[in-house]
Structures are given as C-alpha cells and as structure tokens.
PDB file of C-alpha atoms in Angstrom:
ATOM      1  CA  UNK A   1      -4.039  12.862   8.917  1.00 66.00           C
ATOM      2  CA  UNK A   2      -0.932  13.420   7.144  1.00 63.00           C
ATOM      3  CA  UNK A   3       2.002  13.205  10.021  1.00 89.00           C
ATOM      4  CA  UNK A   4       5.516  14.756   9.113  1.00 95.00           C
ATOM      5  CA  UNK A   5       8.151  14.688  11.492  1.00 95.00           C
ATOM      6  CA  UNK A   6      11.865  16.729  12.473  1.00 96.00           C
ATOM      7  CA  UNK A   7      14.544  14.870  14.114  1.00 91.00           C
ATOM      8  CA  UNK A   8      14.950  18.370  16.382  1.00 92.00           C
ATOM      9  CA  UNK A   9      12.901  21.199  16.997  1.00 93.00           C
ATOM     10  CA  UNK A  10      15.794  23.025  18.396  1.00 95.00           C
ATOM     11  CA  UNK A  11      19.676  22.455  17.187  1.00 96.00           C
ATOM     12  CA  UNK A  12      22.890  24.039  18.245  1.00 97.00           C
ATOM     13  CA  UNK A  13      26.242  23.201  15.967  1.00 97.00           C
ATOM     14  CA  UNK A  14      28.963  24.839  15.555  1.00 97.00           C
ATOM     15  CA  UNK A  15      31.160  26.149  12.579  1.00 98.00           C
ATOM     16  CA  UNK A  16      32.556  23.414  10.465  1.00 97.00           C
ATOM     17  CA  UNK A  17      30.756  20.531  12.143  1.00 97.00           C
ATOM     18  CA  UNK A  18      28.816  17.979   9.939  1.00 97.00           C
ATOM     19  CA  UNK A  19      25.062  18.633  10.799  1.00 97.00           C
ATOM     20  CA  UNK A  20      22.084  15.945   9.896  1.00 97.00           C
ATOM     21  CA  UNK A  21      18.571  17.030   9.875  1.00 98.00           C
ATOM     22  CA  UNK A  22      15.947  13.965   9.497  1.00 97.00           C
ATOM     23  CA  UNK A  23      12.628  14.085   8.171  1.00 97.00           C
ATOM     24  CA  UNK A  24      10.377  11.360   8.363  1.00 97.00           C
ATOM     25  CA  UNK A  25       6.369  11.162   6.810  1.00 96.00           C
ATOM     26  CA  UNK A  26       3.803   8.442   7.656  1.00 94.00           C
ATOM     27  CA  UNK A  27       1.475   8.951   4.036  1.00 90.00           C
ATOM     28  CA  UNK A  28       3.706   6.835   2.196  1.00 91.00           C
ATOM     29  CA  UNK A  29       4.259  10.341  -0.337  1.00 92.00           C
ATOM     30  CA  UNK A  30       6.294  10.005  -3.009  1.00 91.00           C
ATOM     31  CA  UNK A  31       7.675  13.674  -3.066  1.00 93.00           C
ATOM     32  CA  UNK A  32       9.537  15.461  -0.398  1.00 95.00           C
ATOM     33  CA  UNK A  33      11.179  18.585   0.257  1.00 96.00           C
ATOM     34  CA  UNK A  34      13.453  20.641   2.272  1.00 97.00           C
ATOM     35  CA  UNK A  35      13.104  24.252   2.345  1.00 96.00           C
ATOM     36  CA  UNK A  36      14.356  27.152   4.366  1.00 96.00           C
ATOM     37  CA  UNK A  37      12.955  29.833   5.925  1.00 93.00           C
ATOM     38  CA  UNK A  38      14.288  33.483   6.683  1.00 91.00           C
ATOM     39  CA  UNK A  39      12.434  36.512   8.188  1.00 84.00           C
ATOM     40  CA  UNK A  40      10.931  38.307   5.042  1.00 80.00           C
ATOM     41  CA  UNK A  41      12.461  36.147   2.430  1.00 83.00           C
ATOM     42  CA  UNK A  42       9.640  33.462   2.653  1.00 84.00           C
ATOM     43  CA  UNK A  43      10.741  29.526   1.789  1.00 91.00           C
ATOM     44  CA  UNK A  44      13.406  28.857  -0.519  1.00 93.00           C
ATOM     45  CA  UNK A  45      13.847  25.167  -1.923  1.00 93.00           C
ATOM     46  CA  UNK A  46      17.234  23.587  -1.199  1.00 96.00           C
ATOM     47  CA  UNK A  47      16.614  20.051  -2.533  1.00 96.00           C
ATOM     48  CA  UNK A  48      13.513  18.113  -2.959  1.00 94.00           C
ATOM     49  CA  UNK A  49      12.917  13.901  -4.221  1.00 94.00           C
ATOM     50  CA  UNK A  50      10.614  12.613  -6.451  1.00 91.00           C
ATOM     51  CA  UNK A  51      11.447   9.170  -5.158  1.00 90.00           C
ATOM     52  CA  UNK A  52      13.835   6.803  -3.289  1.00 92.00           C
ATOM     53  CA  UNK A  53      17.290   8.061  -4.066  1.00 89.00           C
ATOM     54  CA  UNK A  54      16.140  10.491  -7.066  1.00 91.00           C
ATOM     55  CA  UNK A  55      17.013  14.072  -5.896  1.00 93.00           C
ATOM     56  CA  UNK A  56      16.907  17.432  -7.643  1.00 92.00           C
ATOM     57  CA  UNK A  57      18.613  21.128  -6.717  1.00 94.00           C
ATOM     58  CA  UNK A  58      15.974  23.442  -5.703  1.00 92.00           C
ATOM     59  CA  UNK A  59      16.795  27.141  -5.372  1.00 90.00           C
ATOM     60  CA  UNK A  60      19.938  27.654  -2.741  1.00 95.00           C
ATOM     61  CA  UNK A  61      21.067  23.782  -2.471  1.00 96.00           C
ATOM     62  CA  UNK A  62      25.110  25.343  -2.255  1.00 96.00           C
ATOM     63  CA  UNK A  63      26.188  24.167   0.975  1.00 96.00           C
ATOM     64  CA  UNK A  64      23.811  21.052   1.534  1.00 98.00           C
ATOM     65  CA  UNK A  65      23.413  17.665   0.368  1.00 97.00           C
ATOM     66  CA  UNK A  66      20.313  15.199   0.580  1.00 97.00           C
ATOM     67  CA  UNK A  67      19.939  11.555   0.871  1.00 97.00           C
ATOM     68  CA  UNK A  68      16.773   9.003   0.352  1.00 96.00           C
ATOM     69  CA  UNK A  69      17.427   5.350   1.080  1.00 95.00           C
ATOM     70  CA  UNK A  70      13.959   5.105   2.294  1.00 96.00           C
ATOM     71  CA  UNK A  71      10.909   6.685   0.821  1.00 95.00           C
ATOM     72  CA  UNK A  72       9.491   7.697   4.197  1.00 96.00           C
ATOM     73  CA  UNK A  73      12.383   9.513   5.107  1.00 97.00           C
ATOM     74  CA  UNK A  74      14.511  12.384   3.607  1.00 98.00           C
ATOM     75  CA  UNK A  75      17.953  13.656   5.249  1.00 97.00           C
ATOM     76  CA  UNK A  76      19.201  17.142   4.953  1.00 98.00           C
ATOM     77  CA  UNK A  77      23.136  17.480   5.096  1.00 98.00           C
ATOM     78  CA  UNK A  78      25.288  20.848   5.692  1.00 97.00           C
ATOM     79  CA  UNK A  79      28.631  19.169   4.867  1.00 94.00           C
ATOM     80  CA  UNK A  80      30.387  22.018   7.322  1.00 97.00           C
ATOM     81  CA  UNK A  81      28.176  24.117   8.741  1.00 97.00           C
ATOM     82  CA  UNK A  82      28.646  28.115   8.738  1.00 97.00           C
ATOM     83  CA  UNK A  83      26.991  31.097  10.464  1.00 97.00           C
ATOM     84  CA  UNK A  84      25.122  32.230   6.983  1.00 96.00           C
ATOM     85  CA  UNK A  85      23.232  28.387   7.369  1.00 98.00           C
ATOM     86  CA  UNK A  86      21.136  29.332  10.526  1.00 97.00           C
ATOM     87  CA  UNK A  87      17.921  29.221   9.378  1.00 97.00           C
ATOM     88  CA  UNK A  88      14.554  27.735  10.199  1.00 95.00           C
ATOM     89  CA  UNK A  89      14.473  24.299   8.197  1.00 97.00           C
ATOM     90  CA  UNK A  90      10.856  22.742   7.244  1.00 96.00           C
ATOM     91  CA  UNK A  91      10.554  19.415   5.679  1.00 97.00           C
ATOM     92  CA  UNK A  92       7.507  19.002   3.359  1.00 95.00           C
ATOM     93  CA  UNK A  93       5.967  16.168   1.621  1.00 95.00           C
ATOM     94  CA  UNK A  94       3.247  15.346  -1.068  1.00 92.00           C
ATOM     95  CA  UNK A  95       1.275  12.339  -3.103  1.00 88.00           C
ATOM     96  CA  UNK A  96       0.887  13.666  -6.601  1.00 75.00           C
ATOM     97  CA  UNK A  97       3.131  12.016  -8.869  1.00 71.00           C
ATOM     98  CA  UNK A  98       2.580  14.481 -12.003  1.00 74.00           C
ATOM     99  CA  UNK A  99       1.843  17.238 -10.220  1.00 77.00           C
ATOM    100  CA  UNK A 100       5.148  17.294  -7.640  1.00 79.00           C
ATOM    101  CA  UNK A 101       5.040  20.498  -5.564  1.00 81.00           C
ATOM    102  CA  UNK A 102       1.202  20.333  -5.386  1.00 83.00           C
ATOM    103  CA  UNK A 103      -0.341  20.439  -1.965  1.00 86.00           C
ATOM    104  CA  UNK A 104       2.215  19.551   0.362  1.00 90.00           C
ATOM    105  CA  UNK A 105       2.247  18.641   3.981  1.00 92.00           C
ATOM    106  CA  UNK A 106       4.629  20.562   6.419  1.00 94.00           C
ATOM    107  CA  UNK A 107       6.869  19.028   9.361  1.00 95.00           C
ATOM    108  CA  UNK A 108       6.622  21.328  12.515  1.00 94.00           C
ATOM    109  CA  UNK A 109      10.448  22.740  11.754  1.00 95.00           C
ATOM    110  CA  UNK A 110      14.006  22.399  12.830  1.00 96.00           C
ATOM    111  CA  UNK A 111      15.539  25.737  14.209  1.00 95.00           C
ATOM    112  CA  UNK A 112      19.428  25.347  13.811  1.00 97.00           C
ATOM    113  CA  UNK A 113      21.671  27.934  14.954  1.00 97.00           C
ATOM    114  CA  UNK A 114      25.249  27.789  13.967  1.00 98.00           C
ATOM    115  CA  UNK A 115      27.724  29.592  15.968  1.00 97.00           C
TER     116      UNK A 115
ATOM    117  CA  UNK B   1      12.084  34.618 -12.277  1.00 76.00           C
ATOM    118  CA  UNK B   2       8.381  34.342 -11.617  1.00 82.00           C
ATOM    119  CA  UNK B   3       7.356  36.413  -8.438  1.00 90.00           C
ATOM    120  CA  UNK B   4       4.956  36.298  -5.808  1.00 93.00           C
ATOM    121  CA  UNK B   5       4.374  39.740  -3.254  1.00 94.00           C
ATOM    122  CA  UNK B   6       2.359  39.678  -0.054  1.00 95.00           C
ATOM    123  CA  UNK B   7       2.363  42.847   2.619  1.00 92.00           C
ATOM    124  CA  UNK B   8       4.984  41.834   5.588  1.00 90.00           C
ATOM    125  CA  UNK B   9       1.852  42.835   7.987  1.00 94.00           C
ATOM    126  CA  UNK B  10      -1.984  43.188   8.552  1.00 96.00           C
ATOM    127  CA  UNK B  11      -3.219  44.507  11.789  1.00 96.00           C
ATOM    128  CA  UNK B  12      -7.339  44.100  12.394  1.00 96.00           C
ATOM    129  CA  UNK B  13      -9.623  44.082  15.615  1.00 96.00           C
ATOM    130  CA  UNK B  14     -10.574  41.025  16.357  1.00 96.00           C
ATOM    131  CA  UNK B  15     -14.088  40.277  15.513  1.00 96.00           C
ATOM    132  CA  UNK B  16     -13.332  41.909  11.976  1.00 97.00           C
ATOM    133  CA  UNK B  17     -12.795  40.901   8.804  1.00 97.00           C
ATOM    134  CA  UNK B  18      -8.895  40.571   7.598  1.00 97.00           C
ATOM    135  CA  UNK B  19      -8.089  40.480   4.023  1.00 98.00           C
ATOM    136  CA  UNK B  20      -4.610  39.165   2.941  1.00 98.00           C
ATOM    137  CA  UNK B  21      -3.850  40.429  -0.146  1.00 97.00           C
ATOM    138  CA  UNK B  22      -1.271  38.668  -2.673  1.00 97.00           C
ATOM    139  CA  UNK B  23      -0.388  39.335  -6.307  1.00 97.00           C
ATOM    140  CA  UNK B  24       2.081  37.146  -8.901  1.00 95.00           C
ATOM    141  CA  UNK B  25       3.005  37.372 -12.444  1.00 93.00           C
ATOM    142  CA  UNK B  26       2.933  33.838 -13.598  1.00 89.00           C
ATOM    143  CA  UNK B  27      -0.208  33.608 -15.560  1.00 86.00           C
ATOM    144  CA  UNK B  28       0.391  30.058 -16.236  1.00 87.00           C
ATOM    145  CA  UNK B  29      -0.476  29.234 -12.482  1.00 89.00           C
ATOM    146  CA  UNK B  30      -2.892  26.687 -12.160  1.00 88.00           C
ATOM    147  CA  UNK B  31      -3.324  25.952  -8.577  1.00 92.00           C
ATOM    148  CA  UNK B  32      -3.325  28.904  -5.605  1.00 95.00           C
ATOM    149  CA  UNK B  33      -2.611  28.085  -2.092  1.00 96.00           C
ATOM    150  CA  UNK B  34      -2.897  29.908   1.545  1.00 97.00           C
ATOM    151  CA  UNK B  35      -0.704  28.560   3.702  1.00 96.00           C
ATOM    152  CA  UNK B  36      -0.677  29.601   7.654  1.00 97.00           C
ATOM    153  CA  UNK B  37       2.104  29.493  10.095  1.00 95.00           C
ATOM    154  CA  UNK B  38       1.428  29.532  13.615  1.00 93.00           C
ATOM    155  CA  UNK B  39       4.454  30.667  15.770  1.00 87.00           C
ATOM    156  CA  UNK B  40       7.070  28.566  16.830  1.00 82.00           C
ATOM    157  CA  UNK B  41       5.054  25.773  14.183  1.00 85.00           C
ATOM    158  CA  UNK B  42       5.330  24.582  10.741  1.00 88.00           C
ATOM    159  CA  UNK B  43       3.227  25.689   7.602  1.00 93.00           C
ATOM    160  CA  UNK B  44      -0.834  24.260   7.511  1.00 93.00           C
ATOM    161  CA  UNK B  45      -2.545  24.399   3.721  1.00 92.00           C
ATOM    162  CA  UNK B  46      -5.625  26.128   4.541  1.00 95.00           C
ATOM    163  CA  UNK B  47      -7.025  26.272   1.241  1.00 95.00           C
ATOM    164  CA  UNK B  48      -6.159  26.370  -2.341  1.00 94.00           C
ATOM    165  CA  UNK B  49      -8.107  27.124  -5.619  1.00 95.00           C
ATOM    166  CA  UNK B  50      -7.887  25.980  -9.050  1.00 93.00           C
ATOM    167  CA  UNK B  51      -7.382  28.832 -11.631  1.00 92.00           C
ATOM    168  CA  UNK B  52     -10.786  28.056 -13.320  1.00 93.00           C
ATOM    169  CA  UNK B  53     -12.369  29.461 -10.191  1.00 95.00           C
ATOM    170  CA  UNK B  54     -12.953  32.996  -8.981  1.00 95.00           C
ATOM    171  CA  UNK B  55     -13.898  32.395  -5.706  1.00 97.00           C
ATOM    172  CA  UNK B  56     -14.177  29.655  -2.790  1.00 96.00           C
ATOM    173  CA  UNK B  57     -15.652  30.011   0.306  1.00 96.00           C
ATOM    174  CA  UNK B  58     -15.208  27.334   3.518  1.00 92.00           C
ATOM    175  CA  UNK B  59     -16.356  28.028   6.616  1.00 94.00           C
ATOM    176  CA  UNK B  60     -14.929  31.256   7.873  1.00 96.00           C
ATOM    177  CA  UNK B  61     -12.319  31.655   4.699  1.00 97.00           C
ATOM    178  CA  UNK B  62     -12.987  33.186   1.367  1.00 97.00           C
ATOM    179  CA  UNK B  63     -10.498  32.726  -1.319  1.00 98.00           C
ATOM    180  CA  UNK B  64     -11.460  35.753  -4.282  1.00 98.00           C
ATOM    181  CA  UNK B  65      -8.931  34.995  -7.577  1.00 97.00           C
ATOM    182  CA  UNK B  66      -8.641  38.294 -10.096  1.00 96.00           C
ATOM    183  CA  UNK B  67      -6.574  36.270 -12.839  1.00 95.00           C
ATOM    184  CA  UNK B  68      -6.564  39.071 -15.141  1.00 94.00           C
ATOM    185  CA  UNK B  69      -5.145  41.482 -12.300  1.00 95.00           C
ATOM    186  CA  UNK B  70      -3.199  38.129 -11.025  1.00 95.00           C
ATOM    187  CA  UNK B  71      -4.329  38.970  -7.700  1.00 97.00           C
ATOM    188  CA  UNK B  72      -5.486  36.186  -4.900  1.00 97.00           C
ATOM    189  CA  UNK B  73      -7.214  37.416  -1.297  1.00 98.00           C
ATOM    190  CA  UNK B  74      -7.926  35.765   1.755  1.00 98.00           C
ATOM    191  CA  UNK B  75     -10.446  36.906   3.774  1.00 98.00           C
ATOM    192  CA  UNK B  76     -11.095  35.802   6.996  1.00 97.00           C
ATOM    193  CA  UNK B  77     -14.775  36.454   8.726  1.00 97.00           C
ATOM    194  CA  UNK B  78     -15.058  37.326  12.181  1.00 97.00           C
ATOM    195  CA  UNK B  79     -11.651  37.624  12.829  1.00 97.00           C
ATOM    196  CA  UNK B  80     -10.447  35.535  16.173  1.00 96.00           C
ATOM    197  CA  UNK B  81      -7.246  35.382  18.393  1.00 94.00           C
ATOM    198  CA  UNK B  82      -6.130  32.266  17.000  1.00 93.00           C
ATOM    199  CA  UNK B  83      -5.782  33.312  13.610  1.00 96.00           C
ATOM    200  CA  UNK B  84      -3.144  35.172  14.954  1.00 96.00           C
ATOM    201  CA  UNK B  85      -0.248  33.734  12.224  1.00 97.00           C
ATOM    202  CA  UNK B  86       2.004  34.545   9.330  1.00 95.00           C
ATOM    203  CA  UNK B  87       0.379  33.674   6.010  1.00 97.00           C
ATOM    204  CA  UNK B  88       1.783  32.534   2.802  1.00 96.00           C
ATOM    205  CA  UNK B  89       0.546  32.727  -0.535  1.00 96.00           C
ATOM    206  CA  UNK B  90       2.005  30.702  -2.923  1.00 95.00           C
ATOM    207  CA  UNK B  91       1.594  29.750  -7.117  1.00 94.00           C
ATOM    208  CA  UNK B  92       2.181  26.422  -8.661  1.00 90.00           C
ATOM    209  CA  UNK B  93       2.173  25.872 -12.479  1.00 81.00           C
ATOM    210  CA  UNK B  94       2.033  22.109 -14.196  1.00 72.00           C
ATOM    211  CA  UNK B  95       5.160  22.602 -15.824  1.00 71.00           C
ATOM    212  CA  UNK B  96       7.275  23.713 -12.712  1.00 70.00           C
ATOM    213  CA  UNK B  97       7.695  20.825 -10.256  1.00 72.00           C
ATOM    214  CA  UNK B  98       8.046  23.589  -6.919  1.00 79.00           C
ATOM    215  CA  UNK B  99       5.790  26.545  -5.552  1.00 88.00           C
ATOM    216  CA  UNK B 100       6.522  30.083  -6.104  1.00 90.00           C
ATOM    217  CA  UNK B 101       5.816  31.576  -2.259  1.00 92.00           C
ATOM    218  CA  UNK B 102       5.748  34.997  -1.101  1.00 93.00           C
ATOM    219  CA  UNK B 103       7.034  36.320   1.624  1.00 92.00           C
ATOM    220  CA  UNK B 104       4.033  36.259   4.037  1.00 94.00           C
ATOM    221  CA  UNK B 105       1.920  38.052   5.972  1.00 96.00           C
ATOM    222  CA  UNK B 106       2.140  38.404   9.898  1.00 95.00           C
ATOM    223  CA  UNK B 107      -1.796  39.166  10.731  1.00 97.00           C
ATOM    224  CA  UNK B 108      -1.956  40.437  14.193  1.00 96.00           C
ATOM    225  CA  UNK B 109      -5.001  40.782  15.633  1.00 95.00           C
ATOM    226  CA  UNK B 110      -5.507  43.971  18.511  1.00 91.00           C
ATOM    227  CA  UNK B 111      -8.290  43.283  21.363  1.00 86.00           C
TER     228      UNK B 111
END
C-alpha cells in the first residue's frame, strides 16, 4: 500500500512566524503535491514536483514556497504566516511520469491554524 | 477556466441507494475520479474511469459517465454508516499536468 505521511496532524503558529509542513511517501513516486482545502471551495493546488528539486506554481502558490532535496519528501513553506493561510493542507503523491496529476495518493492532512 | 460542480450535500437512509451527482465542461477529460474523505482524514481514490467507458461497476460502487451531457455519478448500493464522507469528483486531461476537483459532496446517511 501506498503510505503518505504529515509532519503534524494538528499545528498552531502564529502571525508572521516561518511555518514548515513535511510530507514524506514510501512508493518511491516521482510526482508530489500540496494542495489546500477550504469548506466548499474543494482543493486548490499551491505547488506540486515532477522530480527532485523541479517545482511548478499550481493555482494559489502566493504566500508559500516548496522545496525537494529528496524525492521521498516534499516541504511546504509559508514564509510569514497570516490568518487568511489557515487551511487544511493535504500532501499527495503519484507514479505516472507522463500522466502527472493522474491517480494520486493522499497524506492524512495537516490542520494549521494561524492566529 | 475549466469547471467541475458537485451538490454541497446528499442525505439517504441507510440501506438505500445514494447517487452523487457531478457535471464538468472539459470535454477533453480523459480520466474521471471519486475521491472520498472521511472526517478528520485525508482523500482515498475510490474509483476512476477512463472516458472510453460508460459505466464501471466494483463491488458496491457504480461509476455511470454521460460524456455528451459531461455528467459522472456515483452510486453507492445498500447504503451503510461508514460511507458516511465528503466526496470529490474530479477531471484530469493529458495535456493538463493537475486535476480539476469539485467542491464535494457531504453524504450523510439518517438511521
């Protein structure tokens, strides 16, 4: 079984702080993802990789940064964190190599609230 | 930009049948998933169907695909507590590297 894993479940931060949200997967997947989730607005894409230290801008990355030194393991960044940030965060991952976004593999979710 | 709309909620009695209805105007999708989140947990692929196919069926789950209406159903037999959940439908086209998702639906299920 496909195993993806959140530093946190649970996170508190407050305004301004640096905030790092890990994500690790155990498929050896070549594509990963961060997305986040608000009530009624479904996911939106922040960033996702394609491969060690290749990222790309998904949908809302303002605000965030990524890093992948290590292709098991993708690192969400809110450079200063602010109130409008707190959000459910899911990390995702998948094999295909043509086919990125296809069938991807969810992490159980990091709830950080900023206050 | 491409869209993808879901009802926010679906209430049936458990023991019946729930259909999830989802529609989407990118009629280049190729693949069409159901994703289900469980509270407080991240999102499972239940199933997904390839847009040469009108219908799957596994176990419990039928997928039905309209591509002419662009309109994807899940329907769930026998409808239990644990598929208590919020559902996601979501579109992905070869030429777009990231899913299109909708909103979900929250099926709740009534004793």
């Amino acid at each position: 079984d496909v195993k993806v894993t959140q530093s946190s479940r649970y996170l508190v931060k407050r305004t301004g702080e640096k905030v790092f949200l890990e994500c690790v997967q155990d498929m050896d997947h070549e594509n990963m993802f961060w997305y986040r989730q608000d009530p009624g607005l479904g996911l939106r894409l922040i960033y996702f990789s394609y491969d060690v230290k290749m990222k790309e801008k998904g949908d809302i990355p303002e605000g965030y940064s990524v890093s992948r030194e290590k292709k098991e393991r993708f690192s969400l960044i809110l450079e200063s964190a602010s109130t409008n940030q707190t959000s459910m965060y899911l990390c995702a991952s998948s094999y295909a190599t043509r086919l990125i976004g296809h069938e991807q593999y969810f992490g159980p979710g990091t709830r950080l609230t900023v206050t | 930009g491409e869209d993808v709309e879901q009802s926010l909620f679906l209430s049936v009695r458990e023991g019946d049948s729930s259909v999830i209805n989802c529609t989407y105007t990118d009629s280049s999708s190729t693949y069409l998933y159901w994703y289900k989140q469980e509270p407080g947990a991240g999102l499972q692929l239940l199933t997904y169907i390839f847009s040469n196919m009108d219908m799957k069926q596994d176990q419990r789950l039928t997928v039905l695909l309209n591509k002419k209406d662009k309109h994807l159903s899940l329907r769930i037999a026998d409808t239990q507590t644990g598929d208590s959940a919020i559902y996601f439908c979501a579109t992905f086209t070869d030429s777009n590297y990231q899913l299109i998702w909708g909103a979900g639906t929250k099926l709740i299920i009534k004793p």
